[in-house]
Each structure stands twice: as C-alpha cells, then as structure tokens.
Coordinates of C-alpha atoms and ligand atoms in Angstrom, one line a residue:
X16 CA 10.4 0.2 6.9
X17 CA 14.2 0.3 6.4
X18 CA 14.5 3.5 4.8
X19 CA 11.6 5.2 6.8
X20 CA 13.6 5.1 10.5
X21 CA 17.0 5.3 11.6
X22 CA 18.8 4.8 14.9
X23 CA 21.7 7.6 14.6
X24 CA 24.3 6.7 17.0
X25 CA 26.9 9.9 17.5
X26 CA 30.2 9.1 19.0
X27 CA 32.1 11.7 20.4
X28 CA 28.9 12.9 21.3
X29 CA 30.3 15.8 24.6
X30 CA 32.5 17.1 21.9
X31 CA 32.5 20.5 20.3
X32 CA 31.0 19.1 16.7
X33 CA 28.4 17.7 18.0
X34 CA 27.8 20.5 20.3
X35 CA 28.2 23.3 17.9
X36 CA 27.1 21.5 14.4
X37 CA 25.5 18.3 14.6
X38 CA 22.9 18.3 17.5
X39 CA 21.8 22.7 16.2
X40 CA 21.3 20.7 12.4
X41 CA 19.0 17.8 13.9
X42 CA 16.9 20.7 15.7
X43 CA 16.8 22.1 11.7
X44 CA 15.8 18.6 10.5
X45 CA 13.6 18.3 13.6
X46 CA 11.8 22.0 12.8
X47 CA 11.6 21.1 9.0
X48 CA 10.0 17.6 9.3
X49 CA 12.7 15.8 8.0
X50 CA 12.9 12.8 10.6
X51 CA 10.4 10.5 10.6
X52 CA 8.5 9.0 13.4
X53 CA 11.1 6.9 15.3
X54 CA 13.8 8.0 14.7
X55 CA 16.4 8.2 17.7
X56 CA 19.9 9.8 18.2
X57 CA 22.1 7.5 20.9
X58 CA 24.9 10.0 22.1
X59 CA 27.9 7.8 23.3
X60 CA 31.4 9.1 24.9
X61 CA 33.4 8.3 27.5
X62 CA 31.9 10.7 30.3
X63 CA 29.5 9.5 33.0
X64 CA 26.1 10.9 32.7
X65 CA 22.4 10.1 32.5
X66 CA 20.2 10.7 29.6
X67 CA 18.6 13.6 31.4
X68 CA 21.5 15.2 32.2
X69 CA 22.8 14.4 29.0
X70 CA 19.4 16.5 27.5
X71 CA 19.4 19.3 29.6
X72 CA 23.4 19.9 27.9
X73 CA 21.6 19.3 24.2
X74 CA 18.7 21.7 24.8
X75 CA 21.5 24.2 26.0
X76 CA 23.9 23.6 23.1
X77 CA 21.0 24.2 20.4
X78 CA 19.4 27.4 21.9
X79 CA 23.0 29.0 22.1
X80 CA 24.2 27.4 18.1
X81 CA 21.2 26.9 16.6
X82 CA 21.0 29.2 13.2
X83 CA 17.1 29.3 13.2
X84 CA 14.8 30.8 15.7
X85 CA 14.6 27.7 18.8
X86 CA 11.0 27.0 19.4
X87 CA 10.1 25.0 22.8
X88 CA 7.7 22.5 21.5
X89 CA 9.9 21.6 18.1
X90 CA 13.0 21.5 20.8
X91 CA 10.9 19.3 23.2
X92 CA 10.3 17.1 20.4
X93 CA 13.7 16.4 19.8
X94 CA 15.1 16.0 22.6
X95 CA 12.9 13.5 23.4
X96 CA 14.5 11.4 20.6
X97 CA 17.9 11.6 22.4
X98 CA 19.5 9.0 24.6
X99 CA 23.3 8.9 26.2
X100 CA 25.2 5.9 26.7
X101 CA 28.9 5.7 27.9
X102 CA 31.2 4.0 26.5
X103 CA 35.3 3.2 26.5
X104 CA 35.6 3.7 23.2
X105 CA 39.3 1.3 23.4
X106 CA 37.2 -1.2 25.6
X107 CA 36.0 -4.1 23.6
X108 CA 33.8 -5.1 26.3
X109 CA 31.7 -2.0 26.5
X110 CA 30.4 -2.4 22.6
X111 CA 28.0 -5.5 23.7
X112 CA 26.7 -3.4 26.6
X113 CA 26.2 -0.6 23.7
X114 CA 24.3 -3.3 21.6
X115 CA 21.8 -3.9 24.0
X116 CA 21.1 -0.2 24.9
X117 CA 20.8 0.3 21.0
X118 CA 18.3 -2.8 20.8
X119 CA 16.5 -1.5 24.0
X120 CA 16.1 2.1 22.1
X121 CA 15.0 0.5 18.7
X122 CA 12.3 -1.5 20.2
X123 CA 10.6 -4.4 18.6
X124 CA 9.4 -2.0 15.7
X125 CA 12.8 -0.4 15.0
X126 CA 14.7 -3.8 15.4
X127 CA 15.9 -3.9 11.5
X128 CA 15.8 -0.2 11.0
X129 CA 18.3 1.5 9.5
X130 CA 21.7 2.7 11.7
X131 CA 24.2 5.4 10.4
X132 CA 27.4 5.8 12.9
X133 CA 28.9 9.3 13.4
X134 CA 32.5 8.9 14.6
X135 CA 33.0 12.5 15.9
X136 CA 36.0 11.1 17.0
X137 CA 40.1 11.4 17.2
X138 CA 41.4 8.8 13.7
X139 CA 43.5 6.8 15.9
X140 CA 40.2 5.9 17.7
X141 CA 38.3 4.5 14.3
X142 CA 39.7 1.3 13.8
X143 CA 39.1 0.1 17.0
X144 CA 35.6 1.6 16.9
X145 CA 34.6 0.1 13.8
X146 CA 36.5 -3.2 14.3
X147 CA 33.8 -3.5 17.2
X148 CA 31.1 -2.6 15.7
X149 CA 31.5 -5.3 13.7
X150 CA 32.2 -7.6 16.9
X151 CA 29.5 -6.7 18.7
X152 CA 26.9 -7.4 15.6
X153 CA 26.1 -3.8 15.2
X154 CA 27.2 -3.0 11.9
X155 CA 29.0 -5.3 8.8
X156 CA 28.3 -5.3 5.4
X157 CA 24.8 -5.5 4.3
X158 CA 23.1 -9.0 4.4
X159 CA 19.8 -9.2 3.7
X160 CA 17.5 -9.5 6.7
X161 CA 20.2 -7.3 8.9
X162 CA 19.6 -3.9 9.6
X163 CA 21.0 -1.6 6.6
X164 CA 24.1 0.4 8.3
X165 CA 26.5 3.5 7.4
X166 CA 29.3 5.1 9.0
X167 CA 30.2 9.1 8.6
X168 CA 33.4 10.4 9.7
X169 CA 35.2 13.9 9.1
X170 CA 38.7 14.4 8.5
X171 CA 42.1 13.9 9.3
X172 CA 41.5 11.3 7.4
X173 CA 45.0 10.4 7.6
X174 CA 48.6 11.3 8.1
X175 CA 49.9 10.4 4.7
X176 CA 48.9 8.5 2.1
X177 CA 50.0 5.4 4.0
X178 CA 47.8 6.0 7.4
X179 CA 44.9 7.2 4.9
X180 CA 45.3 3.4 3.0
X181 CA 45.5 1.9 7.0
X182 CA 42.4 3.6 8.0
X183 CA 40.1 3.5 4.6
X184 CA 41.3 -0.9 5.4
X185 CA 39.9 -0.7 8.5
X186 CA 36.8 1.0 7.4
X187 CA 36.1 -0.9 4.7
X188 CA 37.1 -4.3 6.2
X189 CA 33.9 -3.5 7.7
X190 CA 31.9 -1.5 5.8
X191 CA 31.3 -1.6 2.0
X192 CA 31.8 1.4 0.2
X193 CA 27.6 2.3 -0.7
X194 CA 27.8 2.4 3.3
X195 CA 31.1 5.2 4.0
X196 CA 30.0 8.7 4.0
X197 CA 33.1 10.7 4.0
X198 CA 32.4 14.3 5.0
X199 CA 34.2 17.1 3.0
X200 CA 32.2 19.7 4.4
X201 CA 33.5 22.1 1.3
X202 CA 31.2 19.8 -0.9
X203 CA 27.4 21.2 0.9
X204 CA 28.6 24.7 0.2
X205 CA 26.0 25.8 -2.1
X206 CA 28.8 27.9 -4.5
X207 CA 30.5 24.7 -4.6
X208 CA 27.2 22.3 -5.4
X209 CA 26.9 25.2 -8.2
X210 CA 30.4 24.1 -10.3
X211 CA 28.1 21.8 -11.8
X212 CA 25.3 23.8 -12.8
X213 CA 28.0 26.7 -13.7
X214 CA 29.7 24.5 -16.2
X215 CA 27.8 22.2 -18.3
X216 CA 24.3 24.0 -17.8
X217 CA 25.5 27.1 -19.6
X218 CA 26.3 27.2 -23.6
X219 CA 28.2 30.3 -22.9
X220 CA 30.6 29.0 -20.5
X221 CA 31.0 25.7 -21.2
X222 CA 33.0 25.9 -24.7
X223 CA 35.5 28.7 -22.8
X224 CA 35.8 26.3 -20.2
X225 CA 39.7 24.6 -21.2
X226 CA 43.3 25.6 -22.5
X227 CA 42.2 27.5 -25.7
X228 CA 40.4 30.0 -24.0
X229 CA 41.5 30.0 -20.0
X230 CA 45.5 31.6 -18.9
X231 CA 45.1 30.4 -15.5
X232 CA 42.6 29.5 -12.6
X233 CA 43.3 30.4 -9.2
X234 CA 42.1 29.3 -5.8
X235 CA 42.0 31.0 -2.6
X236 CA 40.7 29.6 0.8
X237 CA 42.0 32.7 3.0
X238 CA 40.8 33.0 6.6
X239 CA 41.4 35.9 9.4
X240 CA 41.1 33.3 11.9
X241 CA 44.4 32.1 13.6
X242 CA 44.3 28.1 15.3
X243 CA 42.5 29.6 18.3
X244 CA 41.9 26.8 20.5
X245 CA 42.7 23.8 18.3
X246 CA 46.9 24.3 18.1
X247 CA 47.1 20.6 19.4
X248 CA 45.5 19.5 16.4
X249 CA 47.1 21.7 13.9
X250 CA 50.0 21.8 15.2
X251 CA 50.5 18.2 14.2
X252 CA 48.3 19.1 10.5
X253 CA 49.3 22.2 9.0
X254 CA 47.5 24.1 6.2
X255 CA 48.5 21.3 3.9
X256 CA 46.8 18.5 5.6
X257 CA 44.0 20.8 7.5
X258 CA 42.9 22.5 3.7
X259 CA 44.5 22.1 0.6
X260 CA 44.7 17.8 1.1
X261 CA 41.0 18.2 1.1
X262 CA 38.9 21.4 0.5
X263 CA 41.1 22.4 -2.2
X264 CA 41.6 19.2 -3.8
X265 CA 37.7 18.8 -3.9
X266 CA 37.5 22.2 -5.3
X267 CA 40.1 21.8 -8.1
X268 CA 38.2 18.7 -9.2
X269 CA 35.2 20.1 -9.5
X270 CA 36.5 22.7 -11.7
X271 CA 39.0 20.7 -13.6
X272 CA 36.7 17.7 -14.5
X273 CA 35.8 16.8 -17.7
X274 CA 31.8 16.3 -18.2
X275 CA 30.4 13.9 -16.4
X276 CA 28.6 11.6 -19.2
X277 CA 25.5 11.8 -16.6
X278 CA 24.3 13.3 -13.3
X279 CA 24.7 10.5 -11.3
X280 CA 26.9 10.3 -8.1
X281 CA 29.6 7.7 -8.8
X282 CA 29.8 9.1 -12.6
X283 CA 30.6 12.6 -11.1
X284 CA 32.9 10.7 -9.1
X285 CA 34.9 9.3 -11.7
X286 CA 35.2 12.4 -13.5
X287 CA 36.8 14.1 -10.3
X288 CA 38.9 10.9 -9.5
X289 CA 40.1 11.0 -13.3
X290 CA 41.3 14.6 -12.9
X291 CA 43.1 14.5 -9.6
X292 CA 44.9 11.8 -11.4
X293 CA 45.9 14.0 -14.1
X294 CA 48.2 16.4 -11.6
X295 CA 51.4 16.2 -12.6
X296 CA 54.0 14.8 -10.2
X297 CA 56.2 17.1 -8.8
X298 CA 60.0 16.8 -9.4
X299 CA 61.7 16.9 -6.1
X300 CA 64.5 19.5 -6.5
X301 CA 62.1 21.8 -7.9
X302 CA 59.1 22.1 -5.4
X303 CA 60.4 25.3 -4.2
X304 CA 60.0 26.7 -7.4
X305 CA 56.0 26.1 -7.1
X306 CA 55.4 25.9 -3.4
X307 CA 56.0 28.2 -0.8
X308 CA 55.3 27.4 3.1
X309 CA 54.5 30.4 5.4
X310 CA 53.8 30.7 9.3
X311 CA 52.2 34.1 10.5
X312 CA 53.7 35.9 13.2
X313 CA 52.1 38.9 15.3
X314 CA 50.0 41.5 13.5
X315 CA 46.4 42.7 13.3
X316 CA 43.9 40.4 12.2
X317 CA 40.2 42.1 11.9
X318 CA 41.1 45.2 13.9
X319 CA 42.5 43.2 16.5
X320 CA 45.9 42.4 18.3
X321 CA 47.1 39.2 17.0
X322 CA 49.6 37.3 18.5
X323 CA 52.5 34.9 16.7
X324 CA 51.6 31.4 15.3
X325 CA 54.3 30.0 17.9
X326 CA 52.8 31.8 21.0
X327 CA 49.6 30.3 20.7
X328 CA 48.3 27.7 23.0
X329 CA 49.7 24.3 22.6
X330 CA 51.7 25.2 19.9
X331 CA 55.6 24.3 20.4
X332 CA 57.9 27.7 20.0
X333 CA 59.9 26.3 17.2
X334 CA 56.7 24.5 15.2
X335 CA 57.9 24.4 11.6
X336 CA 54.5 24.1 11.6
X337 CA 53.0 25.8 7.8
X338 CA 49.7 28.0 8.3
X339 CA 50.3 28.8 4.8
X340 CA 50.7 27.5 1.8
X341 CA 50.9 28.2 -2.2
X342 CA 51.5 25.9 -5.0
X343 CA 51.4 26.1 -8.7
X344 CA 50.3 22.7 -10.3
X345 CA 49.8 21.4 -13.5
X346 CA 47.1 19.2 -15.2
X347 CA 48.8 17.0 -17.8
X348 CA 45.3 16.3 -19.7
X349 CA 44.1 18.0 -23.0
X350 CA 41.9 20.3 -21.5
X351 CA 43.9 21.6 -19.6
X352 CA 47.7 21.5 -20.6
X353 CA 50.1 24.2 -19.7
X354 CA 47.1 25.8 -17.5
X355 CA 48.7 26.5 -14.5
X356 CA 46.2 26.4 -11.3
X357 CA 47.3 28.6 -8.7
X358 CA 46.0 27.3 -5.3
X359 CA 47.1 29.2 -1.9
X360 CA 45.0 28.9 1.9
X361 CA 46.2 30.8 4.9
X362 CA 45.3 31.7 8.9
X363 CA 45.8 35.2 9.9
X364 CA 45.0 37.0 6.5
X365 CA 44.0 40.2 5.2
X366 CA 40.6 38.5 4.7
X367 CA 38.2 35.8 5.3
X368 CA 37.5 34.7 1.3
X369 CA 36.7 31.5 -0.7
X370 CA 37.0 32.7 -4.1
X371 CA 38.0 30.4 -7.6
X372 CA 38.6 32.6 -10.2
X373 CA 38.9 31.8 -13.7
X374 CA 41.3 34.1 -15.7
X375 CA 40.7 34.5 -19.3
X376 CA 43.6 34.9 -22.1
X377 CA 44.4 38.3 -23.7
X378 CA 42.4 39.7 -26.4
X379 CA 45.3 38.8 -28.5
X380 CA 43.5 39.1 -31.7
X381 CA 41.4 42.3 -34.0
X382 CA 40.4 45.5 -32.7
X383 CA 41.5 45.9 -29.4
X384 CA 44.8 43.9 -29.2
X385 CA 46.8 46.8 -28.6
X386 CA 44.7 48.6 -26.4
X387 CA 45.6 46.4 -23.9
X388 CA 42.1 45.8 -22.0
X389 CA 42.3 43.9 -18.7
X390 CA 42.1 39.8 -19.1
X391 CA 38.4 39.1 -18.6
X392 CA 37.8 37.3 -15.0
X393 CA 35.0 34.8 -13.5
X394 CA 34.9 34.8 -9.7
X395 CA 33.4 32.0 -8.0
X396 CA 32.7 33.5 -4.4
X397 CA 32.4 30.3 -2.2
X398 CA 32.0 32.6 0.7
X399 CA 31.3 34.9 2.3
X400 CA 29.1 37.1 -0.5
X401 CA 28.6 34.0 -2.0
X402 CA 27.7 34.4 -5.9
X403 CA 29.5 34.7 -9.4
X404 CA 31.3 38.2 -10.9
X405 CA 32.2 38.0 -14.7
X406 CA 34.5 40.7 -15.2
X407 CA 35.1 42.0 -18.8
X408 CA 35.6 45.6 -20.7
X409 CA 33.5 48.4 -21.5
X410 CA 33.8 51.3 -23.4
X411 CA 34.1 54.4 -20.9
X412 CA 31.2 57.3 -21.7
X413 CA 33.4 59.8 -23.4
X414 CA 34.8 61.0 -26.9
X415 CA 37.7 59.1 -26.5
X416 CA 37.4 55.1 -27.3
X417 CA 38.7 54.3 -23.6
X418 CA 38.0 50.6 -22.3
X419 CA 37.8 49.7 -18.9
X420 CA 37.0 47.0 -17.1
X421 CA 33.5 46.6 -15.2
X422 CA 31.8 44.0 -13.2
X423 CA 28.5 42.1 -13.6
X424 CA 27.2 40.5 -10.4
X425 CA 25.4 37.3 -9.5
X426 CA 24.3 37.6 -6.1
X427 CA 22.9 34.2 -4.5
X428 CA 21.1 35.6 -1.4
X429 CA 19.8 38.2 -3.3
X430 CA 18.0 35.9 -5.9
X431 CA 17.3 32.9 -3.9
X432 CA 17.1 34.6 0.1
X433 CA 19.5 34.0 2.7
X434 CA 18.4 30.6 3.8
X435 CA 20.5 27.6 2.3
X436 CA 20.6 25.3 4.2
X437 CA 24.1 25.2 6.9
X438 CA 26.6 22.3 5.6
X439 CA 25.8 19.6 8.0
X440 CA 21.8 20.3 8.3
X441 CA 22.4 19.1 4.2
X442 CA 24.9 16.0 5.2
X443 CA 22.7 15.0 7.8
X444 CA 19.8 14.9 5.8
X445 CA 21.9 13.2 2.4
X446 CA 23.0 10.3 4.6
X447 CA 19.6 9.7 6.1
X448 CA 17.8 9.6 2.2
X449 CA 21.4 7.7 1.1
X450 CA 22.8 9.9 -1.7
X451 CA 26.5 9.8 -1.3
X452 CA 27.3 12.9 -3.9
X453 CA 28.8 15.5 -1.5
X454 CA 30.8 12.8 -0.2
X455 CA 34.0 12.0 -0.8
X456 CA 34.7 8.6 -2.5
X457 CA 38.3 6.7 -1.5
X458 CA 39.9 7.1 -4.4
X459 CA 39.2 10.5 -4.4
X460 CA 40.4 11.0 -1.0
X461 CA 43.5 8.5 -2.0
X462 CA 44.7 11.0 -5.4
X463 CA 44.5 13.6 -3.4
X464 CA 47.4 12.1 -0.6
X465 CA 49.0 11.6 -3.7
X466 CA 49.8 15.1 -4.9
X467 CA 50.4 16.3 -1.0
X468 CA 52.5 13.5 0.0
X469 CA 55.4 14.4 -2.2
X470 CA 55.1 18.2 -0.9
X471 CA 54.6 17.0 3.0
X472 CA 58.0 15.2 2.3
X473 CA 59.9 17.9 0.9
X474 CA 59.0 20.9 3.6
X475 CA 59.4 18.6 6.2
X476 CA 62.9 20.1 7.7
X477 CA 62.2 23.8 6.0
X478 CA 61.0 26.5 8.4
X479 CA 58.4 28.3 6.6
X480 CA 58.5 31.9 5.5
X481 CA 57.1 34.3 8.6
X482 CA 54.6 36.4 7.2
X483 CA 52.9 39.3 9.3
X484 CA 49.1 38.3 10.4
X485 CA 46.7 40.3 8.8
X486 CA 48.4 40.3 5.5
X487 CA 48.2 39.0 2.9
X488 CA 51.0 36.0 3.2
X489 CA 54.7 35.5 2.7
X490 CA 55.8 37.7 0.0
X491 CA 58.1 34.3 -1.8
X492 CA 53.7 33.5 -2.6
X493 CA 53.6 36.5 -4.3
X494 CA 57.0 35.9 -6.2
X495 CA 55.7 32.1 -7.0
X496 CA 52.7 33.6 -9.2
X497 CA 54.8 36.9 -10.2
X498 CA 57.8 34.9 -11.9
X499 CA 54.8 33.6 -14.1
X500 CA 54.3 37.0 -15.4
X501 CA 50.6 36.8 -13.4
X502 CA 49.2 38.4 -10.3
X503 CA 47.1 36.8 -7.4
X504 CA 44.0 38.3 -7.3
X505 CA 42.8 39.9 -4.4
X506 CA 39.5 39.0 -2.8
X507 CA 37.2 41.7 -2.8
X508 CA 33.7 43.1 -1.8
X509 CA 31.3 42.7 -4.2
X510 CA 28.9 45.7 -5.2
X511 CA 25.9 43.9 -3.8
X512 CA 27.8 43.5 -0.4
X513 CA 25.8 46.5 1.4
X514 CA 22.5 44.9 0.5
X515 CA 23.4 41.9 2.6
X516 CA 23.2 41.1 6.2
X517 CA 26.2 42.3 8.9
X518 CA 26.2 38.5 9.0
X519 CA 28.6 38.3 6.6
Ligands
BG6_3 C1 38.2 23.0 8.4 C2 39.6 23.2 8.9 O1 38.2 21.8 7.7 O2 37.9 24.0 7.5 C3 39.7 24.5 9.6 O3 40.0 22.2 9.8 C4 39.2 25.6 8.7 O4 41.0 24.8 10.0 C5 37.8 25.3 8.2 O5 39.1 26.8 9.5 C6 37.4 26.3 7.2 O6 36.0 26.1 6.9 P1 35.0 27.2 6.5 O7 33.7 26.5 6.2 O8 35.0 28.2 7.6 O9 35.7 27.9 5.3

C-alpha cells in the first residue's frame, strides 16, 4: 500500500516551476499511466484561492507548457487529483491547519500512504518549512507504522559552503538521507545518464579513458540566453553559484570517476564524491592564473538586440556580478594527474551548447608523428543535437598521403526518436518509485562548495572582464586555455543537424 499511492504536496505551488515544469510533467505521468489510483497533488502557497480556481489556472498552465499533445479526458483526469491549500509558509500555526486538509485529502484508505514534499520555494524559507513539517506530524524520519515521507528541493542550495552545511542541518534534522531528493536537473539529461554507459560499457573507450592517453577534457555549458526576468536571483548567484557549483561539478564527476565497483546508486555516489575530492585546492595568489570572471555587455544574441548585463531588470548598474566564468583545475589522483579540465559557462554567447569534449594526446609515436595530424576528439553533446562525435584522421582521396581530420556521428534522436523523456517528467517519476541516482547526495553537493568557495572568495572585490553578448566570452578565457599551448573548442553543428526538428 505504501509504495502504491502518494499524497504529493507542492509548495510554492503559483510559482513559475510549478507552472512551467512540474504540473506539464504530472499531465506526462498522468497520460503515460504512471500514477496510480489515489494519488493526489496538494498545491499550497501563500495566495488566496479555491481549489477550483486553483484548477482552472493548472488546466491553463499545462495546455500552454505541456510538451505532448493535451488531451481533455487524460487532462480531466488529472486535475481532478489536484487540491490548493494556502498557507503562511513563516506561520507555525498554519502547518496543523495543512495537516488536516492533507488527512482530509488522504482519506481513511490513503492515511499511511506515502508523502513526497516539493519545496518550490525561496532557501531561506526551507528551514522553517521543514522544521514544521516535523511539528505538525507530517513528516520525520521513518518509524514504522508512519507514513513513509520524502522531501525534493532545487537549488540555491546555499550561499557558501557554510549556508549549504546550515541548510543540509535543517534538512536532515528532519529527514534522513534515503528520504532527500536533491534535484540537479543536469543529472535526467539523457547525454548525461549516458557517461555511464559511454565509459565502462565500451572496451574501446574505457582503457583510453585516463592520463596515458587523454591531454585535456573540456566542458562547456554556453547559453544565448541573458538573466531575462530572474536578475533578482542572479544577481545575488552569478554563473559560479547558478552553474558551475552544480551542473558542472555533476558533470566533471561523472566523467572523472573511477569505476564504480557496481551499478548501484550510493556506489556511483561514492565514486563521484571520491573524485570531487580529488580537485586540487587552489592557491590563493594564483587563481587568476586559472579563472577568469566575465560580465556581457550589449551585443547581438541570436539575431537580436541585446542589451548590457547591468541594464537589465533588477540588476544594480555596478553588479560585479560574473555571467561568466573559466577555470582550469586539476585532479590530483592517478588517473588523472597533470590532466588539466577546462570548464567555462556563460549568458549571452555565440551559442546555446552543452558539449564535454575529451581531447586525445598527439600521435607522438611511428608513422605519422611528423605529419602532424589533428589530436583525435570525443564530443559529448549534452544538448541541443544531443549525441557523441569521435573525431580522428583520414587519409584524403588523392596521390598524395594527405591526412585530415573527419567526423563520425552518433546521433541520439536519430537512433532512439525524439521522445526522452523532459528532466522533471524523469525526477518526478524517480522519486515516486524511490531511486535516488540522479540525485544529488550531500557530500556530493558539500565537495562541490568546497572547490567554489575558495574562488567566490577571491573575485569577490574584482569587476569581471566585459565581454560583448553574442560572443564568445572575455578574451583573458581564451588566454587562460591559450597560455597552455591548447585551444577551446568551439561548439558546432553536427552533420546530422538538418535531419532534426527546428526544435532544436
Ligand atoms: C539552471 C540555471 O540551473 O540551469 C539557469 O539556474 C540556466 O540560469 C539553466 O539557464 C540551464 O539549464 P538548461 O537545461 O537550459 O541547460
């Protein structure tokens, strides 16, 4: 009975996430018969309105977000399911009148079923949230004979190593850790879920896969977008905090790790936690040697008229605010010694691109050492294009021996169709069946803090280089990598782009 229902209780539940990513993914779940019978979503915030009203704004939300065709009688169905409850979210009083509207909801058959807690809301807000769901008797640490519950939250998840440690305490004062589901959306990318596979399913990459064989990895999250309506927010983040504390952390794990010993979450787990330990610390008077902070100013992004970072909305005219950032680091293991990885994310670039690429030593030994041939490449397209180019020489038709370099393509929509699933329709459905692997663990989430931490600390009075949007960021980034005698390498469109969608 316990894992067969759930009573998912959203809160934050008029904001734009839920609005835009949570309520379109339950109508997903909804239309692929993946919630069972009774299960119920309770939709709490702090505005006053009924459940119908409440409704009519969740039927609207899906039909305009929704990724899949919105059929009436599957939409009917589920939001029939959905309840709203307001709540003070800093009023201790409200939660016991949030108790009983839960225990009204769940009935006398869904009294011990399962409840997961969404907190779509602001991280000052979760301690006080989750210290009263405790109060109240709505959630705890699992007894037997109490309803099983989890809690799901996104980041910030923290300011700093020290806030992160204050709120994972608060969290897991009431919670134990089978029962946190920290969302790293980067994780239910399907490129990203593919690392795995990549690595240690294949006998032909796996044995290139360390220091003997790889120069350098790098890492590019790049986006065209600039911090549109959320400068408020990132004003106060910056590209360290909003990307490379999380999305790039998660990504260098995955490709760092050693070999998990088995496919099971927590040992996966280990093997990431083990390799963000490995980082090297940085010495203080050298970070600007191997970080570079950039803040776009006007330009063209996509086509389009783009105006400074500091002009935005909500943005203060002198932000020192990075929406750029580049940083050489080193992982002090034996895989992986005097590898550098080469990690940069940006607003305002040339192009949207999620790429990992693996560059591969000279051919430093028979035949062709002096010809110089290009370094053979793997890139790992997260997205968009998502799917796996191995670059590496040919001979040119011709009488002459000339070698070039050429491309083979793996191209994921083309061999498996267009329809993987969208990252929170995937979390959503992980949390309800309790498998925590696209999660983030603590100590994952805690390593990471510590390799951003020193770097937060050290641009925190610098003004970071301006670089023109549309471009492809401040050219000190392109020096960082260049001084290395290496190049960053540009995103491009793969030869099976034309076969896809426009969506891309
Ligand atoms: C979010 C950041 O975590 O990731 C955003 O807060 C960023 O600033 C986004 O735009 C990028 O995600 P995706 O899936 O579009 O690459």
């Amino acid at each position: 009975m316990e894992d067969e229902h759930c009573i998912f209780s959203i809160f934050g539940a008029t904001g734009d996430l839920t609005n835009r990513k949570l309520l379109p993914a339950f109508y997903f779940m909804e239309q692929e018969r993946q919630l069972k019978e009774k299960f119920r979503i309770v939709c709490i915030a702090r505005k006053k309105k009924t459940s119908e009203d409440y409704r009519k704004e969740a039927a609207d939300s899906i039909k305009k977000f929704s990724r899949v065709k919105v059929s009436q009688g599957i939409l009917d169905k589920l939001i029939n399911r959905i309840y709203y409850h307001q709540l003070d979210f800093l009023d201790d009083n409200d939660y016991g009148k949030l108790k009983d509207f839960i225990g009204q909801i769940s009935g006398k058959e869904c009294s011990d079923c399962e409840r997961v807690f969404y907190l779509a809301a602001p991280p000052q807000l979760i301690g006080n949230i989750t210290k009263n769901l405790k109060e109240s008797g709505l959630a705890g640490k699992h007894e037997l004979g109490k309803p099983f519950s989890k809690v799901m939250f996104e980041k910030p998840f923290g300011h700093n190593l020290d806030s992160a440690r204050k709120l994972n305490n608060a969290i897991t004062s009431v919670f134990d850790e089978k029962q946190v589901y920290r969302i790293d959306h980067y994780m239910a990318k399907e490129l990203v879920q593919n690392l795995l596979a990549l690595r240690f399913a294949n006998s032909i990459f796996e044995p290139l896969w360390n220091r003997e064989y790889i120069d350098h990895i790098q890492i590019t999250v790049a986006e065209t977008l600039g911090v549109g309506g959320r400068g408020d927010y990132y004003d106060n983040a910056g590209a360290l905090r909003d990307v490379v504390q999380n999305h790039i952390m998660q990504l260098l794990a995955l490709v760092a790790m050693a070999e998990p010993k088995k496919l099971s979450v927590e040992e996966v787990r280990n093997q990431k936690v083990k390799a963000l330990k490995s980082i090297s610390g940085f010495n203080k008077m050298g970070i600007g040697k191997i970080a570079v902070e950039g803040q776009y100013s006007g330009g063209e992004a996509s086509g389009k008229k783009a105006i400074a970072y500091a002009d935005e909305p909500e943005v203060s005219k002198s932000s020192k605010t990075e929406t750029y950032f580049a940083l050489r680091l080193q992982i002090d293991n034996s895989l992986w010694k005097n590898v550098p990885f080469y990690v940069r994310t940006g607003k305002r670039l040339k192009d949207k691109a999620t790429e990992i690429v693996i560059v591969y030593k000279d051919v430093h030994f028979g035949l062709f050492s002096k010809l110089a041939p290009q370094r053979n490449m793997m890139k790992i397209r997260v997205q968009p294009y998502e799917g796996i180019t191995l670059q590496f020489n040919a001979k040119v038709p011709g009488n002459k021996f000339i070698i070039d370099d050429v491309n083979m393509d793996f191209c994921h929509e083309c061999q498996f169709g267009p329809n993987s699933p969208e990252a929170y329709e995937r979390l959503l459905y992980d949390v309800l069946i309790g498998d925590q692997t696209l999660f983030t663990r603590w100590d994952e989430v805690e390593n990471a803090w510590r390799v951003i931490d020193p770097l937060i600390e050290a641009f925190k009075n610098i003004k970071p280089k301006l670089y023109q949007a549309g471009t492809w960021g401040p050219k000190e980034a392109d020096e960082l990598i260049e001084r290395d005698g290496r190049k960053w390498v540009e995103p491009k469109r793969p030869s099976y782009a034309d076969q896809l969608g426009k969506s891309k």
